[in-house]
């Protein structure tokens, strides 16, 4: 992130193929043990100012000793790092609560106040952490293309469904038949390995080609996914990062509505989005194919994500300069 700064990264039980997909990590210390990370954080912060960065993505707040203890530990770590001259940052995080107690809400708001820089990726998070937090795009928006070719119209649609929210195979087969009649090609894409089983069922019922995960590593499957999306005019999904990867490849993201707000909360403030029902009934697929991402919107969304990323880096750089 900053030249000359060494990294210690807590990876927990992430599989090696996922970690290796990030490329060369020769100068990065990967820590699988939470205790090992904790000891390394204390050791480093006692010697030099440390930047403590929390990863983007969802954080669920709920009642219970384990959840509350984690919030307390994170807050203590943040305060310790700051007392030693360091800083605490995160961008693209989201917060949700599930049956929270008064204690858990109090603890999450104390945790949030400990950040030197924090942005959340949706307004729903403000209901959990309070209103004095910056709202910005998911950092994946920084990977959007700088321009979109308005003449880019492939008559192909990619579908990617969550294993726990997918259409009935007969409904998908009916949609695939209508698409073939409209001369629109279709493909099923496994964005996540555990979606393979449901995609195989849909593929067998409909005859639609499947780009399964199988036994491939993360880097290989990501390459295949991006390659498929680059030949599609539309990506239809209820997986957030399937929609974002589709947009990065120049395809128009279309949300499969499954009753949750995560997708629209994260994407709608930054891109105009179409939605289709989980049943896929009554969809005018020809109109969907003709839709393209608005060039101005995608440029603004990309710029906002890049600015957000650079703001976070600026906080880190100021901390490093102040310690010299």
PDB file of C-alpha atoms in Angstrom:
ATOM      1  CA  UNK A   1       0.000   0.000   0.000  1.00  0.00           C
ATOM      2  CA  UNK A   2       2.845   2.385   0.900  1.00  0.00           C
ATOM      3  CA  UNK A   3       6.395   1.860  -0.284  1.00  0.00           C
ATOM      4  CA  UNK A   4       8.731   0.655   2.438  1.00  0.00           C
ATOM      5  CA  UNK A   5       5.941  -0.472   4.789  1.00  0.00           C
ATOM      6  CA  UNK A   6       5.953  -4.155   5.753  1.00  0.00           C
ATOM      7  CA  UNK A   7       2.654  -5.996   6.078  1.00  0.00           C
ATOM      8  CA  UNK A   8       1.324  -8.479   8.622  1.00  0.00           C
ATOM      9  CA  UNK A   9      -1.962  -9.981   7.451  1.00  0.00           C
ATOM     10  CA  UNK A  10      -4.311 -12.168   9.480  1.00  0.00           C
ATOM     11  CA  UNK A  11      -5.686 -14.790   7.077  1.00  0.00           C
ATOM     12  CA  UNK A  12      -7.285 -17.229   9.511  1.00  0.00           C
ATOM     13  CA  UNK A  13      -8.414 -20.403   7.762  1.00  0.00           C
ATOM     14  CA  UNK A  14      -8.461 -18.944   4.243  1.00  0.00           C
ATOM     15  CA  UNK A  15      -7.448 -21.663   1.734  1.00  0.00           C
ATOM     16  CA  UNK A  16      -4.002 -21.375   0.179  1.00  0.00           C
ATOM     17  CA  UNK A  17      -5.427 -21.129  -3.372  1.00  0.00           C
ATOM     18  CA  UNK A  18      -7.380 -18.021  -2.326  1.00  0.00           C
ATOM     19  CA  UNK A  19      -4.313 -16.400  -0.750  1.00  0.00           C
ATOM     20  CA  UNK A  20      -2.119 -17.277  -3.726  1.00  0.00           C
ATOM     21  CA  UNK A  21      -4.590 -15.571  -6.073  1.00  0.00           C
ATOM     22  CA  UNK A  22      -3.288 -12.216  -4.787  1.00  0.00           C
ATOM     23  CA  UNK A  23       0.052 -12.832  -6.521  1.00  0.00           C
ATOM     24  CA  UNK A  24       3.508 -12.464  -5.014  1.00  0.00           C
ATOM     25  CA  UNK A  25       3.399 -12.076  -1.223  1.00  0.00           C
ATOM     26  CA  UNK A  26       7.105 -12.445  -0.545  1.00  0.00           C
ATOM     27  CA  UNK A  27       7.267  -9.328   1.634  1.00  0.00           C
ATOM     28  CA  UNK A  28       4.065 -10.100   3.539  1.00  0.00           C
ATOM     29  CA  UNK A  29       3.848 -12.040   6.803  1.00  0.00           C
ATOM     30  CA  UNK A  30       0.712 -14.200   6.713  1.00  0.00           C
ATOM     31  CA  UNK A  31      -0.680 -15.128  10.111  1.00  0.00           C
ATOM     32  CA  UNK A  32      -3.195 -17.955  10.450  1.00  0.00           C
ATOM     33  CA  UNK A  33      -3.489 -17.829  14.230  1.00  0.00           C
ATOM     34  CA  UNK A  34      -5.526 -15.068  15.867  1.00  0.00           C
ATOM     35  CA  UNK A  35      -3.278 -15.235  18.928  1.00  0.00           C
ATOM     36  CA  UNK A  36      -0.194 -14.963  16.746  1.00  0.00           C
ATOM     37  CA  UNK A  37      -1.638 -11.881  15.026  1.00  0.00           C
ATOM     38  CA  UNK A  38      -2.516 -10.331  18.390  1.00  0.00           C
ATOM     39  CA  UNK A  39       0.993 -10.826  19.751  1.00  0.00           C
ATOM     40  CA  UNK A  40       2.560  -9.497  16.543  1.00  0.00           C
ATOM     41  CA  UNK A  41       0.307  -6.404  16.668  1.00  0.00           C
ATOM     42  CA  UNK A  42       1.335  -5.642  20.254  1.00  0.00           C
ATOM     43  CA  UNK A  43       5.018  -6.266  19.501  1.00  0.00           C
ATOM     44  CA  UNK A  44       5.098  -4.052  16.418  1.00  0.00           C
ATOM     45  CA  UNK A  45       2.979  -1.235  17.881  1.00  0.00           C
ATOM     46  CA  UNK A  46       5.263  -1.039  20.927  1.00  0.00           C
ATOM     47  CA  UNK A  47       8.247  -0.383  18.604  1.00  0.00           C
ATOM     48  CA  UNK A  48       6.939   1.771  15.738  1.00  0.00           C
ATOM     49  CA  UNK A  49       3.648   3.445  14.717  1.00  0.00           C
ATOM     50  CA  UNK A  50       1.351   0.836  13.176  1.00  0.00           C
ATOM     51  CA  UNK A  51      -1.445   1.149  10.641  1.00  0.00           C
ATOM     52  CA  UNK A  52      -4.278  -1.209  11.624  1.00  0.00           C
ATOM     53  CA  UNK A  53      -6.518  -1.793   8.584  1.00  0.00           C
ATOM     54  CA  UNK A  54      -9.780  -3.703   8.854  1.00  0.00           C
ATOM     55  CA  UNK A  55     -10.825  -5.484   5.677  1.00  0.00           C
ATOM     56  CA  UNK A  56     -13.849  -4.341   3.650  1.00  0.00           C
ATOM     57  CA  UNK A  57     -16.968  -6.450   3.719  1.00  0.00           C
ATOM     58  CA  UNK A  58     -19.834  -7.230   6.094  1.00  0.00           C
ATOM     59  CA  UNK A  59     -19.716  -7.267   9.883  1.00  0.00           C
ATOM     60  CA  UNK A  60     -22.704  -8.740  11.721  1.00  0.00           C
ATOM     61  CA  UNK A  61     -23.520  -7.293  15.146  1.00  0.00           C
ATOM     62  CA  UNK A  62     -25.510  -9.570  17.456  1.00  0.00           C
ATOM     63  CA  UNK A  63     -26.053 -10.242  21.125  1.00  0.00           C
ATOM     64  CA  UNK A  64     -23.817 -12.756  22.831  1.00  0.00           C
ATOM     65  CA  UNK A  65     -20.553 -12.990  24.742  1.00  0.00           C
ATOM     66  CA  UNK A  66     -18.410 -14.016  21.768  1.00  0.00           C
ATOM     67  CA  UNK A  67     -19.603 -11.184  19.525  1.00  0.00           C
ATOM     68  CA  UNK A  68     -19.246  -8.602  22.287  1.00  0.00           C
ATOM     69  CA  UNK A  69     -15.794  -9.867  23.261  1.00  0.00           C
ATOM     70  CA  UNK A  70     -14.594  -9.494  19.664  1.00  0.00           C
ATOM     71  CA  UNK A  71     -15.863  -5.901  19.552  1.00  0.00           C
ATOM     72  CA  UNK A  72     -14.107  -5.107  22.828  1.00  0.00           C
ATOM     73  CA  UNK A  73     -10.843  -6.659  21.611  1.00  0.00           C
ATOM     74  CA  UNK A  74     -10.958  -4.760  18.295  1.00  0.00           C
ATOM     75  CA  UNK A  75     -11.634  -1.484  20.115  1.00  0.00           C
ATOM     76  CA  UNK A  76      -8.816  -2.085  22.612  1.00  0.00           C
ATOM     77  CA  UNK A  77      -6.437  -2.884  19.742  1.00  0.00           C
ATOM     78  CA  UNK A  78      -7.455   0.283  17.909  1.00  0.00           C
ATOM     79  CA  UNK A  79      -6.952   2.489  20.968  1.00  0.00           C
ATOM     80  CA  UNK A  80      -3.593   0.869  21.737  1.00  0.00           C
ATOM     81  CA  UNK A  81      -2.369   1.427  18.181  1.00  0.00           C
ATOM     82  CA  UNK A  82      -3.421   5.095  18.342  1.00  0.00           C
ATOM     83  CA  UNK A  83      -1.787   5.683  21.730  1.00  0.00           C
ATOM     84  CA  UNK A  84       1.434   4.414  20.187  1.00  0.00           C
ATOM     85  CA  UNK A  85       1.196   6.914  17.323  1.00  0.00           C
ATOM     86  CA  UNK A  86      -0.514   4.668  14.779  1.00  0.00           C
ATOM     87  CA  UNK A  87      -3.813   4.896  12.915  1.00  0.00           C
ATOM     88  CA  UNK A  88      -6.887   2.733  12.271  1.00  0.00           C
ATOM     89  CA  UNK A  89      -8.599   2.645   8.862  1.00  0.00           C
ATOM     90  CA  UNK A  90     -11.175   0.752   6.819  1.00  0.00           C
ATOM     91  CA  UNK A  91     -13.029   1.419   3.572  1.00  0.00           C
ATOM     92  CA  UNK A  92     -15.958  -0.439   2.051  1.00  0.00           C
ATOM     93  CA  UNK A  93     -17.149  -2.033   5.282  1.00  0.00           C
ATOM     94  CA  UNK A  94     -20.817  -2.697   6.018  1.00  0.00           C
ATOM     95  CA  UNK A  95     -22.598  -3.293   9.311  1.00  0.00           C
ATOM     96  CA  UNK A  96     -25.801  -5.244  10.017  1.00  0.00           C
ATOM     97  CA  UNK A  97     -27.377  -6.286  13.284  1.00  0.00           C
ATOM     98  CA  UNK A  98     -29.168  -9.530  14.085  1.00  0.00           C
ATOM     99  CA  UNK A  99     -31.167  -9.416  17.320  1.00  0.00           C
ATOM    100  CA  UNK A 100     -28.727  -6.942  18.902  1.00  0.00           C
ATOM    101  CA  UNK A 101     -28.675  -6.107  22.592  1.00  0.00           C
ATOM    102  CA  UNK A 102     -28.233  -2.614  23.970  1.00  0.00           C
ATOM    103  CA  UNK A 103     -24.720  -3.662  24.971  1.00  0.00           C
ATOM    104  CA  UNK A 104     -23.745  -4.864  21.489  1.00  0.00           C
ATOM    105  CA  UNK A 105     -25.021  -1.647  19.871  1.00  0.00           C
ATOM    106  CA  UNK A 106     -23.080   0.409  22.408  1.00  0.00           C
ATOM    107  CA  UNK A 107     -19.923  -1.602  21.728  1.00  0.00           C
ATOM    108  CA  UNK A 108     -20.141  -1.373  17.926  1.00  0.00           C
ATOM    109  CA  UNK A 109     -20.559   2.393  18.114  1.00  0.00           C
ATOM    110  CA  UNK A 110     -17.546   2.707  20.412  1.00  0.00           C
ATOM    111  CA  UNK A 111     -15.573   0.577  17.968  1.00  0.00           C
ATOM    112  CA  UNK A 112     -16.589   2.767  15.027  1.00  0.00           C
ATOM    113  CA  UNK A 113     -15.532   5.923  16.890  1.00  0.00           C
ATOM    114  CA  UNK A 114     -12.016   4.525  17.216  1.00  0.00           C
ATOM    115  CA  UNK A 115     -11.259   4.809  13.476  1.00  0.00           C
ATOM    116  CA  UNK A 116      -9.059   7.533  12.034  1.00  0.00           C
ATOM    117  CA  UNK A 117     -10.676   6.841   8.656  1.00  0.00           C
ATOM    118  CA  UNK A 118     -13.797   4.784   7.982  1.00  0.00           C
ATOM    119  CA  UNK A 119     -16.280   4.572   5.141  1.00  0.00           C
ATOM    120  CA  UNK A 120     -19.259   2.242   4.890  1.00  0.00           C
ATOM    121  CA  UNK A 121     -20.525   0.961   1.556  1.00  0.00           C
ATOM    122  CA  UNK A 122     -24.255   1.437   2.179  1.00  0.00           C
ATOM    123  CA  UNK A 123     -26.651   3.672   4.097  1.00  0.00           C
ATOM    124  CA  UNK A 124     -28.204   0.721   5.905  1.00  0.00           C
ATOM    125  CA  UNK A 125     -24.998   0.550   7.962  1.00  0.00           C
ATOM    126  CA  UNK A 126     -25.768   3.978   9.398  1.00  0.00           C
ATOM    127  CA  UNK A 127     -28.763   2.487  11.240  1.00  0.00           C
ATOM    128  CA  UNK A 128     -26.305   0.299  13.154  1.00  0.00           C
ATOM    129  CA  UNK A 129     -23.329   2.588  13.729  1.00  0.00           C
ATOM    130  CA  UNK A 130     -24.900   6.054  13.701  1.00  0.00           C
ATOM    131  CA  UNK A 131     -25.012   8.804  11.104  1.00  0.00           C
ATOM    132  CA  UNK A 132     -21.539  10.357  11.489  1.00  0.00           C
ATOM    133  CA  UNK A 133     -19.842   7.935   9.136  1.00  0.00           C
ATOM    134  CA  UNK A 134     -18.847   8.495   5.533  1.00  0.00           C
ATOM    135  CA  UNK A 135     -20.768   6.499   2.915  1.00  0.00           C
ATOM    136  CA  UNK A 136     -18.778   5.502  -0.176  1.00  0.00           C
ATOM    137  CA  UNK A 137     -18.779   2.891  -2.919  1.00  0.00           C
ATOM    138  CA  UNK A 138     -17.466  -0.628  -2.539  1.00  0.00           C
ATOM    139  CA  UNK A 139     -13.757  -0.508  -3.376  1.00  0.00           C
ATOM    140  CA  UNK A 140     -14.400  -2.931  -6.247  1.00  0.00           C
ATOM    141  CA  UNK A 141     -15.837   0.068  -8.112  1.00  0.00           C
ATOM    142  CA  UNK A 142     -12.247   1.280  -8.512  1.00  0.00           C
ATOM    143  CA  UNK A 143     -11.834  -1.564 -11.008  1.00  0.00           C
ATOM    144  CA  UNK A 144     -14.610  -0.354 -13.301  1.00  0.00           C
ATOM    145  CA  UNK A 145     -13.542   0.523 -16.854  1.00  0.00           C
ATOM    146  CA  UNK A 146     -12.735   4.175 -17.480  1.00  0.00           C
ATOM    147  CA  UNK A 147     -15.039   4.169 -20.505  1.00  0.00           C
ATOM    148  CA  UNK A 148     -17.827   1.949 -21.774  1.00  0.00           C
ATOM    149  CA  UNK A 149     -18.356   1.335 -25.483  1.00  0.00           C
ATOM    150  CA  UNK A 150     -22.056   2.142 -26.168  1.00  0.00           C
ATOM    151  CA  UNK A 151     -22.008  -0.165 -29.183  1.00  0.00           C
ATOM    152  CA  UNK A 152     -21.031  -3.128 -26.995  1.00  0.00           C
ATOM    153  CA  UNK A 153     -24.081  -5.396 -27.308  1.00  0.00           C
ATOM    154  CA  UNK A 154     -23.380  -9.113 -27.059  1.00  0.00           C
ATOM    155  CA  UNK A 155     -26.449 -11.291 -27.299  1.00  0.00           C
ATOM    156  CA  UNK A 156     -25.337 -13.282 -24.285  1.00  0.00           C
ATOM    157  CA  UNK A 157     -26.417 -13.226 -20.650  1.00  0.00           C
ATOM    158  CA  UNK A 158     -24.487 -14.737 -17.741  1.00  0.00           C
ATOM    159  CA  UNK A 159     -26.424 -16.046 -14.726  1.00  0.00           C
ATOM    160  CA  UNK A 160     -24.817 -16.619 -11.334  1.00  0.00           C
ATOM    161  CA  UNK A 161     -26.978 -17.673  -8.382  1.00  0.00           C
ATOM    162  CA  UNK A 162     -26.349 -18.198  -4.705  1.00  0.00           C
ATOM    163  CA  UNK A 163     -26.650 -21.827  -3.667  1.00  0.00           C
ATOM    164  CA  UNK A 164     -29.247 -20.822  -1.033  1.00  0.00           C
ATOM    165  CA  UNK A 165     -31.280 -18.450  -3.290  1.00  0.00           C
ATOM    166  CA  UNK A 166     -31.783 -19.889  -6.755  1.00  0.00           C
ATOM    167  CA  UNK A 167     -34.775 -20.360  -9.070  1.00  0.00           C
ATOM    168  CA  UNK A 168     -36.573 -23.654  -9.394  1.00  0.00           C
ATOM    169  CA  UNK A 169     -34.917 -25.688 -12.197  1.00  0.00           C
ATOM    170  CA  UNK A 170     -38.193 -25.753 -14.166  1.00  0.00           C
ATOM    171  CA  UNK A 171     -38.471 -21.959 -13.917  1.00  0.00           C
ATOM    172  CA  UNK A 172     -34.915 -21.510 -15.117  1.00  0.00           C
ATOM    173  CA  UNK A 173     -35.482 -23.973 -17.973  1.00  0.00           C
ATOM    174  CA  UNK A 174     -38.510 -21.943 -19.037  1.00  0.00           C
ATOM    175  CA  UNK A 175     -36.483 -18.705 -18.993  1.00  0.00           C
ATOM    176  CA  UNK A 176     -33.675 -20.370 -20.970  1.00  0.00           C
ATOM    177  CA  UNK A 177     -36.192 -21.518 -23.593  1.00  0.00           C
ATOM    178  CA  UNK A 178     -37.530 -17.981 -23.999  1.00  0.00           C
ATOM    179  CA  UNK A 179     -33.963 -16.696 -24.334  1.00  0.00           C
ATOM    180  CA  UNK A 180     -33.154 -19.214 -27.066  1.00  0.00           C
ATOM    181  CA  UNK A 181     -36.307 -18.223 -28.926  1.00  0.00           C
ATOM    182  CA  UNK A 182     -35.115 -14.603 -28.755  1.00  0.00           C
ATOM    183  CA  UNK A 183     -31.704 -15.684 -30.135  1.00  0.00           C
ATOM    184  CA  UNK A 184     -29.952 -14.815 -26.865  1.00  0.00           C
ATOM    185  CA  UNK A 185     -27.137 -17.088 -25.674  1.00  0.00           C
ATOM    186  CA  UNK A 186     -26.891 -17.944 -21.971  1.00  0.00           C
ATOM    187  CA  UNK A 187     -24.238 -19.259 -19.605  1.00  0.00           C
ATOM    188  CA  UNK A 188     -24.222 -20.227 -15.924  1.00  0.00           C
ATOM    189  CA  UNK A 189     -21.147 -19.091 -13.988  1.00  0.00           C
ATOM    190  CA  UNK A 190     -20.047 -20.311 -10.554  1.00  0.00           C
ATOM    191  CA  UNK A 191     -18.686 -17.247  -8.805  1.00  0.00           C
ATOM    192  CA  UNK A 192     -18.268 -19.257  -5.597  1.00  0.00           C
ATOM    193  CA  UNK A 193     -17.368 -22.941  -5.343  1.00  0.00           C
ATOM    194  CA  UNK A 194     -20.353 -23.925  -3.217  1.00  0.00           C
ATOM    195  CA  UNK A 195     -22.696 -22.664  -5.955  1.00  0.00           C
ATOM    196  CA  UNK A 196     -21.583 -25.491  -8.280  1.00  0.00           C
ATOM    197  CA  UNK A 197     -24.204 -27.998  -7.158  1.00  0.00           C
ATOM    198  CA  UNK A 198     -27.214 -25.764  -7.747  1.00  0.00           C
ATOM    199  CA  UNK A 199     -25.754 -24.572 -11.056  1.00  0.00           C
ATOM    200  CA  UNK A 200     -25.337 -28.169 -12.220  1.00  0.00           C
ATOM    201  CA  UNK A 201     -29.015 -28.811 -11.456  1.00  0.00           C
ATOM    202  CA  UNK A 202     -30.034 -25.710 -13.420  1.00  0.00           C
ATOM    203  CA  UNK A 203     -27.716 -26.628 -16.297  1.00  0.00           C
ATOM    204  CA  UNK A 204     -29.066 -30.189 -16.534  1.00  0.00           C
ATOM    205  CA  UNK A 205     -32.669 -28.943 -16.492  1.00  0.00           C
ATOM    206  CA  UNK A 206     -32.120 -26.236 -19.127  1.00  0.00           C
ATOM    207  CA  UNK A 207     -29.218 -27.335 -21.327  1.00  0.00           C
ATOM    208  CA  UNK A 208     -27.427 -24.057 -20.540  1.00  0.00           C
ATOM    209  CA  UNK A 209     -23.634 -24.235 -20.595  1.00  0.00           C
ATOM    210  CA  UNK A 210     -22.003 -24.182 -17.166  1.00  0.00           C
ATOM    211  CA  UNK A 211     -18.675 -22.628 -16.170  1.00  0.00           C
ATOM    212  CA  UNK A 212     -18.252 -24.663 -12.986  1.00  0.00           C
ATOM    213  CA  UNK A 213     -15.600 -24.165 -10.333  1.00  0.00           C
ATOM    214  CA  UNK A 214     -14.757 -27.842  -9.898  1.00  0.00           C
ATOM    215  CA  UNK A 215     -11.271 -28.414  -8.469  1.00  0.00           C
ATOM    216  CA  UNK A 216      -9.714 -25.254  -9.907  1.00  0.00           C
ATOM    217  CA  UNK A 217      -7.835 -22.726  -7.826  1.00  0.00           C
ATOM    218  CA  UNK A 218      -9.154 -19.216  -7.132  1.00  0.00           C
ATOM    219  CA  UNK A 219      -6.829 -17.470  -9.596  1.00  0.00           C
ATOM    220  CA  UNK A 220      -7.762 -19.803 -12.465  1.00  0.00           C
ATOM    221  CA  UNK A 221     -11.489 -19.574 -11.796  1.00  0.00           C
ATOM    222  CA  UNK A 222     -11.366 -15.779 -11.486  1.00  0.00           C
ATOM    223  CA  UNK A 223      -9.666 -15.606 -14.886  1.00  0.00           C
ATOM    224  CA  UNK A 224     -12.367 -17.845 -16.406  1.00  0.00           C
ATOM    225  CA  UNK A 225     -15.165 -15.817 -14.785  1.00  0.00           C
ATOM    226  CA  UNK A 226     -13.783 -12.498 -16.016  1.00  0.00           C
ATOM    227  CA  UNK A 227     -13.289 -13.964 -19.485  1.00  0.00           C
ATOM    228  CA  UNK A 228     -16.916 -15.122 -19.639  1.00  0.00           C
ATOM    229  CA  UNK A 229     -18.297 -11.824 -18.375  1.00  0.00           C
ATOM    230  CA  UNK A 230     -16.275  -9.908 -20.974  1.00  0.00           C
ATOM    231  CA  UNK A 231     -18.344 -11.608 -23.719  1.00  0.00           C
ATOM    232  CA  UNK A 232     -21.702 -10.875 -22.085  1.00  0.00           C
ATOM    233  CA  UNK A 233     -23.906  -7.837 -22.328  1.00  0.00           C
ATOM    234  CA  UNK A 234     -25.543  -8.587 -18.978  1.00  0.00           C
ATOM    235  CA  UNK A 235     -24.707 -10.395 -15.744  1.00  0.00           C
ATOM    236  CA  UNK A 236     -27.784 -11.457 -13.775  1.00  0.00           C
ATOM    237  CA  UNK A 237     -27.035 -12.428 -10.182  1.00  0.00           C
ATOM    238  CA  UNK A 238     -27.830 -12.233  -6.502  1.00  0.00           C
ATOM    239  CA  UNK A 239     -24.138 -12.345  -5.598  1.00  0.00           C
ATOM    240  CA  UNK A 240     -22.685  -8.881  -5.021  1.00  0.00           C
ATOM    241  CA  UNK A 241     -19.270  -9.537  -6.476  1.00  0.00           C
ATOM    242  CA  UNK A 242     -20.645 -11.376  -9.481  1.00  0.00           C
ATOM    243  CA  UNK A 243     -22.430  -8.129 -10.336  1.00  0.00           C
ATOM    244  CA  UNK A 244     -19.304  -6.066  -9.619  1.00  0.00           C
ATOM    245  CA  UNK A 245     -17.021  -8.333 -11.656  1.00  0.00           C
ATOM    246  CA  UNK A 246     -19.557  -8.205 -14.461  1.00  0.00           C
ATOM    247  CA  UNK A 247     -19.526  -4.406 -14.373  1.00  0.00           C
ATOM    248  CA  UNK A 248     -15.704  -4.424 -14.335  1.00  0.00           C
ATOM    249  CA  UNK A 249     -15.851  -6.511 -17.524  1.00  0.00           C
ATOM    250  CA  UNK A 250     -18.203  -3.989 -19.150  1.00  0.00           C
ATOM    251  CA  UNK A 251     -21.433  -5.956 -18.694  1.00  0.00           C
ATOM    252  CA  UNK A 252     -24.590  -4.407 -17.275  1.00  0.00           C
ATOM    253  CA  UNK A 253     -25.357  -5.788 -13.781  1.00  0.00           C
ATOM    254  CA  UNK A 254     -28.947  -6.928 -13.169  1.00  0.00           C
ATOM    255  CA  UNK A 255     -30.016  -7.842  -9.643  1.00  0.00           C
ATOM    256  CA  UNK A 256     -31.961 -11.005  -8.919  1.00  0.00           C
ATOM    257  CA  UNK A 257     -34.358  -9.812  -6.251  1.00  0.00           C
ATOM    258  CA  UNK A 258     -34.483 -12.277  -3.357  1.00  0.00           C
ATOM    259  CA  UNK A 259     -35.959 -10.107  -0.617  1.00  0.00           C
ATOM    260  CA  UNK A 260     -32.692  -8.823   0.865  1.00  0.00           C
ATOM    261  CA  UNK A 261     -31.349  -5.279   0.684  1.00  0.00           C
ATOM    262  CA  UNK A 262     -27.597  -5.964   0.470  1.00  0.00           C
ATOM    263  CA  UNK A 263     -27.317  -5.714  -3.308  1.00  0.00           C
ATOM    264  CA  UNK A 264     -29.443  -2.639  -3.937  1.00  0.00           C
ATOM    265  CA  UNK A 265     -28.074  -0.849  -0.844  1.00  0.00           C
ATOM    266  CA  UNK A 266     -24.515  -1.355  -2.075  1.00  0.00           C
ATOM    267  CA  UNK A 267     -24.978  -0.803  -5.814  1.00  0.00           C
ATOM    268  CA  UNK A 268     -27.994   1.442  -6.394  1.00  0.00           C
ATOM    269  CA  UNK A 269     -26.434   4.693  -5.106  1.00  0.00           C
ATOM    270  CA  UNK A 270     -23.678   4.330  -7.728  1.00  0.00           C
ATOM    271  CA  UNK A 271     -25.255   2.626 -10.749  1.00  0.00           C
ATOM    272  CA  UNK A 272     -28.759   2.509 -12.223  1.00  0.00           C
ATOM    273  CA  UNK A 273     -29.868  -1.082 -11.868  1.00  0.00           C
ATOM    274  CA  UNK A 274     -32.563  -3.294 -13.280  1.00  0.00           C
ATOM    275  CA  UNK A 275     -34.040  -6.036 -11.122  1.00  0.00           C
ATOM    276  CA  UNK A 276     -35.647  -9.342 -12.073  1.00  0.00           C
ATOM    277  CA  UNK A 277     -37.608 -11.684  -9.800  1.00  0.00           C
ATOM    278  CA  UNK A 278     -36.063 -14.922  -8.556  1.00  0.00           C
ATOM    279  CA  UNK A 279     -38.670 -16.819 -10.582  1.00  0.00           C
ATOM    280  CA  UNK A 280     -37.429 -15.018 -13.759  1.00  0.00           C
ATOM    281  CA  UNK A 281     -41.083 -14.744 -14.835  1.00  0.00           C
ATOM    282  CA  UNK A 282     -42.281 -11.970 -17.145  1.00  0.00           C
ATOM    283  CA  UNK A 283     -38.835 -10.545 -17.941  1.00  0.00           C
ATOM    284  CA  UNK A 284     -38.384  -8.792 -21.308  1.00  0.00           C
ATOM    285  CA  UNK A 285     -34.975 -10.278 -22.005  1.00  0.00           C
ATOM    286  CA  UNK A 286     -34.484  -8.465 -25.323  1.00  0.00           C
ATOM    287  CA  UNK A 287     -34.826  -5.129 -23.512  1.00  0.00           C
ATOM    288  CA  UNK A 288     -32.404  -6.281 -20.823  1.00  0.00           C
ATOM    289  CA  UNK A 289     -29.775  -7.158 -23.452  1.00  0.00           C
ATOM    290  CA  UNK A 290     -30.084  -3.763 -25.117  1.00  0.00           C
ATOM    291  CA  UNK A 291     -29.463  -1.911 -21.850  1.00  0.00           C
ATOM    292  CA  UNK A 292     -25.933  -0.602 -21.253  1.00  0.00           C
ATOM    293  CA  UNK A 293     -24.203   0.909 -18.244  1.00  0.00           C
ATOM    294  CA  UNK A 294     -24.456   4.676 -18.381  1.00  0.00           C
ATOM    295  CA  UNK A 295     -20.986   6.032 -19.248  1.00  0.00           C
ATOM    296  CA  UNK A 296     -21.245   9.023 -16.918  1.00  0.00           C
ATOM    297  CA  UNK A 297     -22.419   6.876 -14.020  1.00  0.00           C
ATOM    298  CA  UNK A 298     -19.651   4.351 -14.374  1.00  0.00           C
ATOM    299  CA  UNK A 299     -17.016   7.080 -14.642  1.00  0.00           C
ATOM    300  CA  UNK A 300     -18.351   8.836 -11.530  1.00  0.00           C
ATOM    301  CA  UNK A 301     -18.576   5.573  -9.586  1.00  0.00           C
ATOM    302  CA  UNK A 302     -15.026   4.631 -10.508  1.00  0.00           C
ATOM    303  CA  UNK A 303     -13.733   8.073  -9.559  1.00  0.00           C
ATOM    304  CA  UNK A 304     -15.513   7.989  -6.194  1.00  0.00           C
ATOM    305  CA  UNK A 305     -14.007   4.583  -5.356  1.00  0.00           C
ATOM    306  CA  UNK A 306     -10.511   5.673  -6.404  1.00  0.00           C
ATOM    307  CA  UNK A 307     -10.817   8.875  -4.338  1.00  0.00           C
ATOM    308  CA  UNK A 308     -11.951   6.825  -1.355  1.00  0.00           C
ATOM    309  CA  UNK A 309      -9.006   4.449  -1.675  1.00  0.00           C
ATOM    310  CA  UNK A 310      -6.552   7.339  -2.015  1.00  0.00           C
ATOM    311  CA  UNK A 311      -8.026   9.096   1.013  1.00  0.00           C
ATOM    312  CA  UNK A 312      -7.405   6.014   3.120  1.00  0.00           C
ATOM    313  CA  UNK A 313      -3.852   5.722   1.785  1.00  0.00           C
ATOM    314  CA  UNK A 314      -3.314   9.407   2.566  1.00  0.00           C
ATOM    315  CA  UNK A 315      -4.180   8.824   6.231  1.00  0.00           C
ATOM    316  CA  UNK A 316      -1.642   6.001   6.316  1.00  0.00           C
ATOM    317  CA  UNK A 317       1.024   8.085   4.552  1.00  0.00           C
ATOM    318  CA  UNK A 318       0.572  10.986   6.981  1.00  0.00           C
ATOM    319  CA  UNK A 319       1.027   8.586   9.873  1.00  0.00           C
ATOM    320  CA  UNK A 320       4.245   7.221   8.360  1.00  0.00           C
ATOM    321  CA  UNK A 321       5.639  10.716   7.664  1.00  0.00           C
ATOM    322  CA  UNK A 322       4.761  11.829  11.177  1.00  0.00           C
ATOM    323  CA  UNK A 323       6.771   8.972  12.650  1.00  0.00           C
ATOM    324  CA  UNK A 324       9.964   9.766  10.701  1.00  0.00           C
TER     325      UNK A 324
END
